[in-house]
Amino acid sequence: MPQYVYQCCINPKCNATYDLSEILHRCPKCGSLLDADYEWDKLPVPQSLSHFEEYWNQRQIPQRFSGVWRFHELLPFAPFEQCVTIGEGQTILQQANGVASYTGLKSGSLYLQYEGMNPSGSFKDNGMSAGVTHGRLVGARQAACASTGNTSASLAIYCACTKLMNCVIFIGSGKIAYGKLSQALDYGAKTIQIEGDFDDAMARVQEVSKKLGIYLLNSVNPFRLEGQKTIMFRVLEALRWEVPDWIVVPGGNLGNSSSFGKAFIELHKLGLIKKIPRLAVINATGANTLYRLFEQEKLRWNNGNIDQLKVDSFFTQMDDEGRKASTIASAIEINRPVNLTKCLRALDFCNGVVRQVSEQEILDAKAKVGANGFGCEPASAASVAGTKKLVEEGVIGNDERVVCILTGYQLKDPNATVAYHGTDQTFFDSVLGKRGVQTADFANHPISVGNDLDAIIRLLK
Ligand code: F0G
């Protein structure tokens, strides 16, 4: 095991530390989440971020090719040679002027970080390479996760490629887009569909993993979040190490937003950045726990002294009312985000805001992203819809530099796309209409024509 690295409880009143070799989901003393933590002063930390450019010409080494491990010095919890990679993190930051004008931003101000270009088609591969690496360090033979689809596809591909662990996934029945389900099945994961939704599956997988000693790879696993920090490192790299004004990200289980916050806390502490970007986390209206708690109930990190009574009474009321998460953005259809406290820490450090966006806003934004290239799944488009809202409110200035994280690839959920663009009203109603989507203003409708040369030519003239 590497030295100067340990697991640390994030609750400042507890602050217990644990050895890297222990398999823990939460702090055994107080139940809080854990961080991977480093004694940075004893580790070889680069003097500046441009140091990482040295590695660009070492792409024949798999870990240097990886968009995660080429930043190894900033997540040094495993020996470099043992870091697991299947080629994750070859993603692109694309300036998108067509989308900028849709959101009300000036040309040149909006960038899209296409994390759908990862091997399993979502940002999860960043974290999974790191989580599976820790699993390998501690000798895990079986791994599990609960998922709305992308985490399971990601865990399944890492297990199938590396054969380091067997894979069990827990999904809510009928709650996962077919693109994602097909991946897990194809990669050979043992797939357990439980009656209930993601929140139910998440609760069960934690119990089952504990009872059976299965290595848990949801984002309660602090090493997953170490890998996801590198999304921010690549954004900075693409901007030639300049920090943007805003990072906008969809919020589900709140792993991404938490890891982005940790990335900036550490970069700032290490003197590698001076400016801190603002963070905007975007919920779907039908799964808006963070929005309600942060913006309406004013729940804050408060130096780690979170008002737990407020949180508990929120969830009690949610259960009493029988409120379940419901959104077309199935990836973020989550009402009990496990990383809530870490996300509050990120919002605190990055002077963050939270917004909720409707199903209509998500689908319109998604169509705009698609029309400008690469495309994304519905949950990802929440970041663009949220940006539009924040520009309209004047919270984001129209000349500020904004990076929207597109978390998952377009083909993950073709139903939503075909329903939006297609001409079949029954299909539209069954997929989108029932969720209150009324219009498809940015649809690119297919045109039907008989198999007749003249008729086809007439159409194209
Ligand atoms: N976007 C996509 C495409 C996702 O798959 C997820 C989460 C999120 C956004 C939200 O990210 O949880 O870090 O706030 N999907 C998880 C899963 C929950 O099981 O695949 P988060």
Coordinates of C-alpha atoms and ligand atoms in Angstrom, one line a residue:
M1 CA 0.0 0.0 0.0
P2 CA 1.3 3.5 -0.8
Q3 CA 2.3 5.7 2.2
Y4 CA 0.8 9.0 3.2
V5 CA -2.6 8.1 2.0
Y6 CA -5.6 7.2 4.2
Q7 CA -9.4 7.4 4.5
C8 CA -10.7 10.2 6.5
C9 CA -14.2 10.9 7.9
I10 CA -15.5 14.2 6.5
N11 CA -17.3 15.1 9.7
P12 CA -15.0 17.6 11.5
K13 CA -16.3 16.6 14.9
C14 CA -15.1 13.1 14.3
N15 CA -12.2 13.3 11.8
A16 CA -11.4 9.6 12.3
T17 CA -8.8 8.2 9.9
Y18 CA -8.6 4.7 8.6
D19 CA -6.0 2.7 6.7
L20 CA -6.3 2.4 2.9
S21 CA -6.6 -1.3 3.2
E22 CA -9.9 -1.2 5.1
I23 CA -13.1 -1.7 3.1
L24 CA -15.5 0.8 4.4
H25 CA -18.6 2.6 3.0
R26 CA -18.9 5.1 5.8
C27 CA -17.1 6.1 9.0
P28 CA -17.6 3.2 11.5
K29 CA -17.5 5.7 14.4
C30 CA -20.1 8.3 13.2
G31 CA -21.6 7.1 10.0
S32 CA -20.4 10.0 7.9
L33 CA -19.0 9.7 4.4
L34 CA -15.3 9.2 3.9
D35 CA -12.7 10.9 1.8
A36 CA -9.5 9.6 0.3
D37 CA -6.9 11.9 2.0
Y38 CA -3.3 12.6 1.4
E39 CA -0.4 14.0 3.3
W40 CA 0.5 16.2 0.4
D41 CA 3.6 17.7 1.9
K42 CA 5.2 14.2 1.9
L43 CA 4.1 13.4 -1.7
P44 CA 5.7 14.5 -5.0
V45 CA 3.2 17.2 -6.0
P46 CA 3.8 19.1 -9.3
Q47 CA 4.8 22.8 -9.1
S48 CA 2.3 23.8 -11.8
L49 CA -0.5 22.1 -13.8
S50 CA 1.5 22.5 -17.0
H51 CA 3.7 19.7 -15.5
F52 CA 1.1 17.2 -16.9
E53 CA 1.9 18.2 -20.5
E54 CA 5.1 16.2 -20.1
Y55 CA 3.0 13.1 -20.2
W56 CA 1.4 13.8 -23.6
N57 CA 4.2 12.1 -25.4
Q58 CA 4.1 9.0 -23.2
R59 CA 0.8 7.7 -24.6
Q60 CA 2.2 4.2 -25.3
I61 CA 2.0 3.6 -21.5
P62 CA -1.6 2.7 -20.8
Q63 CA -1.8 4.7 -17.6
R64 CA -0.5 7.8 -19.4
F65 CA -3.0 7.3 -22.2
S66 CA -5.7 7.2 -19.6
G67 CA -7.4 10.6 -19.0
V68 CA -7.6 9.6 -15.3
W69 CA -4.1 8.2 -14.5
R70 CA -2.1 10.8 -16.4
F71 CA -3.0 13.0 -13.4
H72 CA -1.8 10.2 -11.0
E73 CA 0.1 12.7 -8.8
L74 CA -3.3 14.3 -7.9
L75 CA -4.9 11.0 -6.9
P76 CA -1.9 9.0 -5.7
F77 CA -3.7 6.3 -3.7
A78 CA -2.4 3.3 -5.7
P79 CA 1.0 2.4 -7.2
F80 CA 1.0 3.8 -10.8
E81 CA 1.6 0.4 -12.4
Q82 CA -1.4 -1.1 -10.6
C83 CA -3.9 1.5 -11.7
V84 CA -6.6 -0.1 -13.7
T85 CA -7.4 1.4 -17.1
I86 CA -9.5 0.5 -20.2
G87 CA -8.8 3.8 -22.0
E88 CA -11.1 6.1 -20.1
G89 CA -11.0 9.8 -20.2
Q90 CA -10.4 10.4 -23.9
T91 CA -13.0 13.1 -23.8
I92 CA -13.3 16.5 -25.4
L93 CA -14.1 20.0 -24.4
Q94 CA -15.9 21.6 -27.3
Q95 CA -16.8 25.2 -27.7
A96 CA -20.5 25.2 -28.8
N97 CA -21.7 28.5 -30.1
G98 CA -25.1 27.2 -31.3
V99 CA -25.8 26.0 -27.8
A100 CA -24.4 29.3 -26.3
S101 CA -26.9 31.4 -28.2
Y102 CA -29.7 29.1 -27.1
T103 CA -28.7 29.7 -23.4
G104 CA -28.3 33.4 -23.9
L105 CA -24.5 33.3 -23.6
K106 CA -22.3 35.3 -25.9
S107 CA -20.5 33.4 -28.7
G108 CA -17.4 31.8 -27.4
S109 CA -18.6 31.6 -23.8
L110 CA -20.0 28.1 -23.6
Y111 CA -18.1 24.8 -23.6
L112 CA -19.5 21.3 -23.5
Q113 CA -17.4 18.6 -21.8
Y114 CA -18.4 15.4 -23.7
E115 CA -18.0 12.7 -21.0
G116 CA -20.2 10.4 -23.1
M117 CA -17.1 9.6 -25.2
N118 CA -15.8 7.2 -22.4
P119 CA -15.6 3.5 -23.1
S120 CA -19.0 2.7 -21.6
G121 CA -20.5 6.0 -22.8
S122 CA -20.7 8.0 -19.6
F123 CA -18.5 9.9 -17.1
K124 CA -18.8 7.0 -14.7
D125 CA -15.7 5.4 -16.2
N126 CA -13.5 8.1 -14.7
G127 CA -14.6 7.0 -11.2
M128 CA -14.8 3.3 -12.0
S129 CA -11.1 3.0 -13.1
A130 CA -10.2 4.4 -9.7
G131 CA -12.7 2.4 -7.7
V132 CA -11.8 -0.8 -9.3
T133 CA -8.1 0.0 -8.7
H134 CA -8.8 0.3 -5.0
G135 CA -10.8 -2.9 -5.1
R136 CA -7.8 -4.6 -6.7
L137 CA -5.5 -3.2 -4.0
V138 CA -7.6 -4.8 -1.2
G139 CA -8.0 -8.1 -3.1
A140 CA -11.8 -7.8 -3.8
R141 CA -13.1 -10.7 -6.0
Q142 CA -16.7 -9.5 -6.3
A143 CA -18.1 -6.0 -6.9
A144 CA -21.6 -4.6 -6.7
C145 CA -23.5 -1.3 -7.4
A146 CA -27.0 0.0 -7.5
S147 CA -27.7 2.1 -10.6
T148 CA -30.0 4.1 -12.8
G149 CA -28.0 2.5 -15.6
N150 CA -24.7 4.2 -16.2
T151 CA -22.8 3.1 -13.1
S152 CA -23.9 -0.5 -13.8
A153 CA -22.8 -0.3 -17.4
S154 CA -19.4 1.1 -16.3
L155 CA -18.8 -1.5 -13.5
A156 CA -19.8 -4.2 -15.9
I157 CA -17.4 -3.1 -18.6
Y158 CA -14.5 -2.9 -16.2
C159 CA -15.2 -6.3 -14.8
A160 CA -15.6 -7.8 -18.3
C161 CA -12.4 -6.3 -19.6
T162 CA -10.1 -6.9 -16.6
K163 CA -11.6 -10.0 -15.1
L164 CA -10.4 -8.7 -11.7
M165 CA -13.9 -9.1 -10.1
N166 CA -17.3 -10.6 -10.7
C167 CA -20.0 -8.0 -11.2
V168 CA -23.4 -7.8 -9.6
I169 CA -25.7 -4.9 -10.3
F170 CA -29.0 -3.8 -8.6
I171 CA -31.5 -1.9 -10.6
G172 CA -35.0 -0.7 -10.0
S173 CA -37.5 -2.6 -12.1
G174 CA -38.5 -0.7 -15.3
K175 CA -36.3 2.3 -14.2
I176 CA -33.4 2.0 -16.6
A177 CA -33.0 3.1 -20.2
Y178 CA -32.6 0.1 -22.6
G179 CA -29.3 1.3 -23.9
K180 CA -27.8 1.0 -20.5
L181 CA -29.5 -2.2 -19.5
S182 CA -28.3 -3.8 -22.8
Q183 CA -24.7 -2.9 -21.9
A184 CA -24.8 -4.6 -18.5
L185 CA -26.4 -7.7 -19.9
D186 CA -24.0 -7.8 -22.8
Y187 CA -20.9 -7.4 -20.6
G188 CA -22.1 -10.4 -18.5
A189 CA -23.1 -8.7 -15.2
K190 CA -25.3 -10.6 -12.8
T191 CA -28.3 -8.3 -13.0
I192 CA -30.8 -8.1 -10.2
Q193 CA -33.9 -6.2 -10.9
I194 CA -35.6 -5.4 -7.6
E195 CA -39.1 -4.2 -7.1
G196 CA -38.8 -0.5 -6.5
D197 CA -36.7 2.5 -7.7
F198 CA -33.1 3.5 -7.5
D199 CA -33.4 4.7 -3.9
D200 CA -34.6 1.3 -2.9
A201 CA -31.9 -0.5 -4.9
M202 CA -29.2 1.8 -3.3
A203 CA -30.4 1.0 0.2
R204 CA -30.4 -2.8 -0.5
V205 CA -27.0 -2.9 -2.2
Q206 CA -25.4 -1.3 0.8
E207 CA -26.9 -3.9 3.1
V208 CA -26.1 -6.9 0.8
S209 CA -22.5 -5.8 0.3
K210 CA -21.9 -5.4 4.0
K211 CA -23.5 -8.8 4.8
L212 CA -21.7 -10.7 2.0
G213 CA -18.4 -8.8 2.0
I214 CA -18.9 -7.6 -1.6
Y215 CA -16.9 -4.6 -2.7
L216 CA -19.3 -1.7 -3.2
L217 CA -18.7 0.6 -6.2
N218 CA -21.4 3.2 -5.9
S219 CA -20.2 6.8 -5.3
V220 CA -20.2 6.3 -1.5
N221 CA -16.9 4.7 -2.4
P222 CA -14.4 7.6 -1.9
F223 CA -12.0 6.2 -4.5
R224 CA -14.7 6.5 -7.2
L225 CA -14.8 10.2 -6.5
E226 CA -11.0 10.5 -6.8
G227 CA -11.3 9.3 -10.4
Q228 CA -14.1 11.8 -11.2
K229 CA -11.8 14.7 -10.1
T230 CA -10.0 14.2 -13.3
I231 CA -12.9 15.5 -15.4
M232 CA -12.1 18.9 -13.9
F233 CA -8.4 18.4 -14.6
R234 CA -9.1 17.7 -18.2
V235 CA -11.4 20.8 -18.5
L236 CA -8.6 22.9 -17.1
E237 CA -6.1 21.2 -19.5
A238 CA -8.3 22.0 -22.5
L239 CA -8.6 25.6 -21.4
R240 CA -4.7 25.7 -21.1
W241 CA -5.0 25.6 -17.3
E242 CA -7.3 28.6 -17.1
V243 CA -10.1 28.2 -14.6
P244 CA -13.6 28.9 -16.1
D245 CA -16.2 31.1 -14.3
W246 CA -18.8 28.3 -14.0
I247 CA -19.0 24.5 -14.0
V248 CA -22.6 23.3 -14.5
V249 CA -23.4 19.7 -13.8
P250 CA -26.6 17.6 -13.4
G251 CA -27.2 16.4 -9.9
G252 CA -28.4 12.8 -9.1
N253 CA -26.6 10.9 -6.4
L254 CA -24.3 14.0 -6.2
G255 CA -21.0 12.2 -6.7
N256 CA -19.8 14.3 -9.6
S257 CA -20.5 17.7 -8.0
S258 CA -18.9 16.4 -4.8
S259 CA -15.7 15.2 -6.6
F260 CA -15.5 18.5 -8.5
G261 CA -15.6 20.4 -5.3
K262 CA -12.8 18.2 -3.8
A263 CA -10.7 18.7 -7.0
F264 CA -10.9 22.5 -6.6
I265 CA -10.3 22.4 -2.8
E266 CA -7.2 20.3 -3.4
L267 CA -5.9 22.3 -6.4
H268 CA -6.3 25.5 -4.4
K269 CA -4.7 24.1 -1.3
L270 CA -1.7 22.9 -3.4
G271 CA -1.3 26.3 -4.9
L272 CA -2.1 24.9 -8.4
I273 CA -5.0 27.3 -9.0
K274 CA -5.8 30.8 -7.6
K275 CA -9.3 31.3 -8.9
I276 CA -12.2 29.0 -7.9
P277 CA -15.0 28.5 -10.4
R278 CA -18.6 28.7 -9.3
L279 CA -20.6 25.5 -9.3
A280 CA -24.2 25.1 -10.5
V281 CA -25.9 21.7 -9.7
I282 CA -29.0 21.1 -11.7
N283 CA -31.8 18.8 -10.5
A284 CA -34.8 17.6 -12.5
T285 CA -38.0 19.0 -11.0
G286 CA -39.3 15.5 -10.4
A287 CA -36.1 14.6 -8.4
N288 CA -35.2 17.8 -6.6
T289 CA -34.1 17.0 -3.1
L290 CA -30.9 19.1 -3.4
Y291 CA -32.8 22.0 -4.8
R292 CA -35.4 21.9 -2.0
L293 CA -32.8 21.5 0.7
F294 CA -30.3 24.0 -0.5
E295 CA -32.4 26.7 -2.1
Q296 CA -35.6 26.5 -0.2
E297 CA -34.6 25.1 3.2
K298 CA -31.2 26.9 3.1
L299 CA -29.3 23.8 4.3
R300 CA -25.6 24.6 4.3
W301 CA -22.3 22.8 4.8
N302 CA -21.6 25.2 7.8
N303 CA -18.1 23.9 8.3
G304 CA -19.3 20.4 8.5
N305 CA -22.0 21.1 11.1
I306 CA -24.9 20.2 8.9
D307 CA -28.4 20.7 10.3
Q308 CA -29.2 17.0 10.5
L309 CA -32.7 17.6 12.0
K310 CA -33.6 19.5 8.9
V311 CA -32.4 16.7 6.6
D312 CA -34.2 14.0 8.7
S313 CA -37.5 15.8 8.8
F314 CA -37.3 16.5 5.0
F315 CA -36.9 12.7 4.3
T316 CA -39.6 11.8 6.9
Q317 CA -42.0 14.2 5.2
M318 CA -41.1 12.8 1.8
D319 CA -41.9 9.3 2.9
D320 CA -45.1 10.3 4.7
E321 CA -46.3 11.9 1.4
G322 CA -45.1 8.8 -0.5
R323 CA -43.1 11.1 -2.9
K324 CA -41.0 9.1 -5.4
A325 CA -38.5 10.5 -7.8
S326 CA -39.9 10.8 -11.4
T327 CA -38.3 12.2 -14.5
I328 CA -37.6 11.4 -18.1
A329 CA -33.9 12.0 -17.2
S330 CA -33.8 8.6 -15.6
A331 CA -30.1 8.8 -14.8
I332 CA -30.9 11.4 -12.1
E333 CA -34.2 10.0 -11.0
I334 CA -33.0 10.0 -7.4
N335 CA -34.6 11.4 -4.2
R336 CA -32.1 10.3 -1.6
P337 CA -28.7 11.4 -2.9
V338 CA -26.0 9.5 -0.9
N339 CA -23.4 12.3 -1.4
L340 CA -25.6 15.1 -0.1
T341 CA -23.1 16.2 2.6
K342 CA -20.1 16.2 0.3
C343 CA -22.1 18.1 -2.3
L344 CA -22.9 20.8 0.3
R345 CA -19.2 21.1 0.9
A346 CA -18.6 21.6 -2.8
L347 CA -21.3 24.2 -3.0
D348 CA -19.8 26.0 -0.1
F349 CA -16.3 26.1 -1.5
C350 CA -17.3 27.0 -5.0
N351 CA -20.0 29.6 -4.0
G352 CA -22.5 27.3 -5.7
V353 CA -26.1 27.5 -6.7
V354 CA -28.8 24.8 -7.3
R355 CA -31.6 24.9 -9.8
Q356 CA -34.4 22.6 -11.0
V357 CA -35.4 22.2 -14.6
S358 CA -38.6 20.8 -16.1
E359 CA -38.9 17.8 -18.5
Q360 CA -39.7 20.2 -21.3
E361 CA -36.6 22.3 -20.6
I362 CA -34.5 19.2 -20.5
L363 CA -35.7 17.8 -23.8
D364 CA -35.5 21.2 -25.6
A365 CA -31.9 21.6 -24.4
K366 CA -31.1 18.1 -25.4
A367 CA -32.3 18.7 -28.9
K368 CA -30.1 21.8 -29.1
V369 CA -27.0 19.9 -27.9
G370 CA -27.7 17.2 -30.5
A371 CA -28.1 19.7 -33.3
N372 CA -24.7 21.0 -32.4
G373 CA -22.9 17.7 -32.5
F374 CA -22.1 14.5 -30.4
G375 CA -25.4 14.6 -28.5
C376 CA -26.2 13.5 -25.0
E377 CA -28.8 11.7 -22.9
P378 CA -31.6 13.6 -21.2
A379 CA -30.0 13.9 -17.7
S380 CA -26.9 15.5 -19.2
A381 CA -29.0 18.2 -21.0
A382 CA -30.1 19.4 -17.6
S383 CA -26.8 21.2 -17.4
V384 CA -27.6 23.2 -20.5
A385 CA -31.2 23.8 -19.4
G386 CA -29.9 25.0 -16.0
T387 CA -27.4 27.3 -17.7
K388 CA -30.2 28.9 -19.8
K389 CA -32.2 29.5 -16.6
L390 CA -29.2 31.0 -14.7
V391 CA -28.4 33.3 -17.6
E392 CA -32.1 34.4 -17.8
E393 CA -32.0 35.1 -14.0
G394 CA -28.8 37.1 -14.4
V395 CA -26.9 34.8 -12.1
I396 CA -24.6 33.8 -14.9
G397 CA -23.4 36.9 -16.8
N398 CA -23.7 36.4 -20.6
D399 CA -20.0 36.9 -21.2
E400 CA -18.9 34.5 -18.4
R401 CA -17.0 31.3 -19.4
V402 CA -19.3 28.4 -18.7
V403 CA -18.5 24.6 -18.9
C404 CA -21.5 22.3 -19.0
I405 CA -20.7 18.7 -18.2
L406 CA -22.5 16.3 -20.7
T407 CA -22.4 13.2 -18.5
G408 CA -23.7 10.5 -20.9
Y409 CA -23.9 9.7 -24.5
Q410 CA -26.9 10.2 -26.8
L411 CA -27.5 6.5 -27.6
K412 CA -28.0 5.6 -24.0
D413 CA -31.7 6.5 -24.2
P414 CA -32.9 6.6 -27.8
N415 CA -36.5 6.4 -26.8
A416 CA -36.6 10.0 -25.5
T417 CA -34.8 11.2 -28.7
V418 CA -37.0 9.4 -31.1
A419 CA -40.2 10.4 -29.3
Y420 CA -39.1 14.0 -29.4
H421 CA -38.1 14.1 -33.1
G422 CA -40.5 11.5 -34.4
T423 CA -43.9 11.9 -35.9
D424 CA -45.7 9.1 -34.0
Q425 CA -48.1 11.0 -31.7
T426 CA -48.9 7.8 -29.7
F427 CA -45.2 7.2 -29.0
F428 CA -44.7 10.9 -28.1
D429 CA -47.6 10.7 -25.7
S430 CA -46.5 7.4 -24.1
V431 CA -42.8 8.6 -23.5
L432 CA -43.1 12.3 -23.1
G433 CA -46.7 13.5 -23.1
K434 CA -47.5 11.6 -19.9
R435 CA -44.7 13.6 -18.3
G436 CA -46.1 16.9 -19.2
V437 CA -44.0 17.6 -22.3
Q438 CA -46.2 19.4 -24.7
T439 CA -44.1 20.6 -27.6
A440 CA -41.0 19.6 -29.5
D441 CA -40.0 23.0 -30.8
F442 CA -36.6 21.9 -31.9
A443 CA -37.6 18.6 -33.4
N444 CA -36.0 17.4 -36.7
H445 CA -39.0 15.4 -37.9
P446 CA -38.3 12.5 -40.4
I447 CA -40.2 12.9 -43.6
S448 CA -42.2 9.9 -45.0
V449 CA -42.4 9.3 -48.7
G450 CA -43.4 6.5 -51.0
N451 CA -40.7 4.4 -52.7
D452 CA -40.9 6.7 -55.8
L453 CA -38.0 8.4 -57.4
D454 CA -39.9 11.5 -58.6
A455 CA -41.6 12.0 -55.3
I456 CA -38.2 11.8 -53.5
I457 CA -36.7 14.3 -55.9
R458 CA -39.6 16.7 -55.5
L459 CA -39.1 16.6 -51.7
L460 CA -35.4 17.4 -52.0
K461 CA -35.7 20.2 -54.5
Ligands
F0G1 N1 -25.8 12.1 -15.6 C1 -25.8 10.8 -15.9 C2 -25.8 10.4 -17.3 C3 -25.8 9.9 -14.9 O1 -25.8 8.6 -15.2 C4 -25.8 10.3 -13.5 C5 -25.8 9.3 -12.4 C6 -25.8 11.7 -13.3 C7 -25.8 12.5 -14.4 C8 -25.8 12.2 -11.9 O2 -24.5 12.1 -11.4 O3 -25.0 10.9 -9.3 O4 -22.8 12.1 -9.7 O5 -25.0 13.4 -9.3 N2 -26.1 8.1 -12.6 C9 -26.0 7.1 -11.5 C10 -26.0 5.7 -12.1 C11 -26.7 7.4 -10.3 O6 -26.4 4.8 -11.3 O7 -25.7 5.5 -13.2 P1 -24.3 12.1 -9.8

